[in-house]
Amino acid sequence: MKIKYNSDIISGGLFAILAAVIWLLIPSQIQTMETTAVTAQTIPRIVIGGMFIFSLVLLLQGLFMTPKKSVYIDKAFFQSEKFKKEMKSILFAAILIVFCFLISTIGFIISSLLLVVAILVFYGARKWYYYAISMSTVALVYFIFKIVLSVNLP
């Protein structure tokens, strides 16, 4: 089976829709009573606005400049390096999605430690000090934000 696609159109369109949805959700998710020009919603709106603009640029680039790619899906495709590389990307995204769900249920420290270990295992890190440095960084971030700055972490 042959599939033709343009990844710039697909990703530009998806991220433009995602940015529009997040832009509309900002007032309900970040409630503020401030009446100044710069509020708690300002930075998220700037970031999401930038995401929307760059998504539109990517979409337009895909429409007018980037040629379509074609993929032949057969039995050999599932054993190819390209397919394995795509599966690794999906696995990495799944690790991040699981982290997003875990951080609200089991807290910052445990979920972050699990994320660090999962990423190091994913990349095949075998040296013990890689794990020690990463775990120490999680503890340092927790100490700075929770203890020093008194910021509530999930």
PDB file of C-alpha atoms in Angstrom, residues 30-36 39-41:
ATOM      1  CA  ILE A  30      -5.353  30.719  34.817  1.00  0.00           C
ATOM      2  CA  GLN A  31      -7.763  32.903  36.707  1.00  0.00           C
ATOM      3  CA  THR A  32      -6.480  36.264  37.827  1.00  0.00           C
ATOM      4  CA  MET A  33      -7.930  39.326  39.498  1.00  0.00           C
ATOM      5  CA  GLU A  34      -5.142  41.618  38.355  1.00  0.00           C
ATOM      6  CA  THR A  35      -6.086  44.694  36.369  1.00  0.00           C
ATOM      7  CA  THR A  36      -2.614  45.608  35.141  1.00  0.00           C
ATOM      8  CA  THR A  39      -1.043  39.458  34.366  1.00  0.00           C
ATOM      9  CA  ALA A  40      -0.479  35.801  35.072  1.00  0.00           C
ATOM     10  CA  GLN A  41      -2.016  35.036  31.663  1.00  0.00           C
TER      11      GLN A  41
END
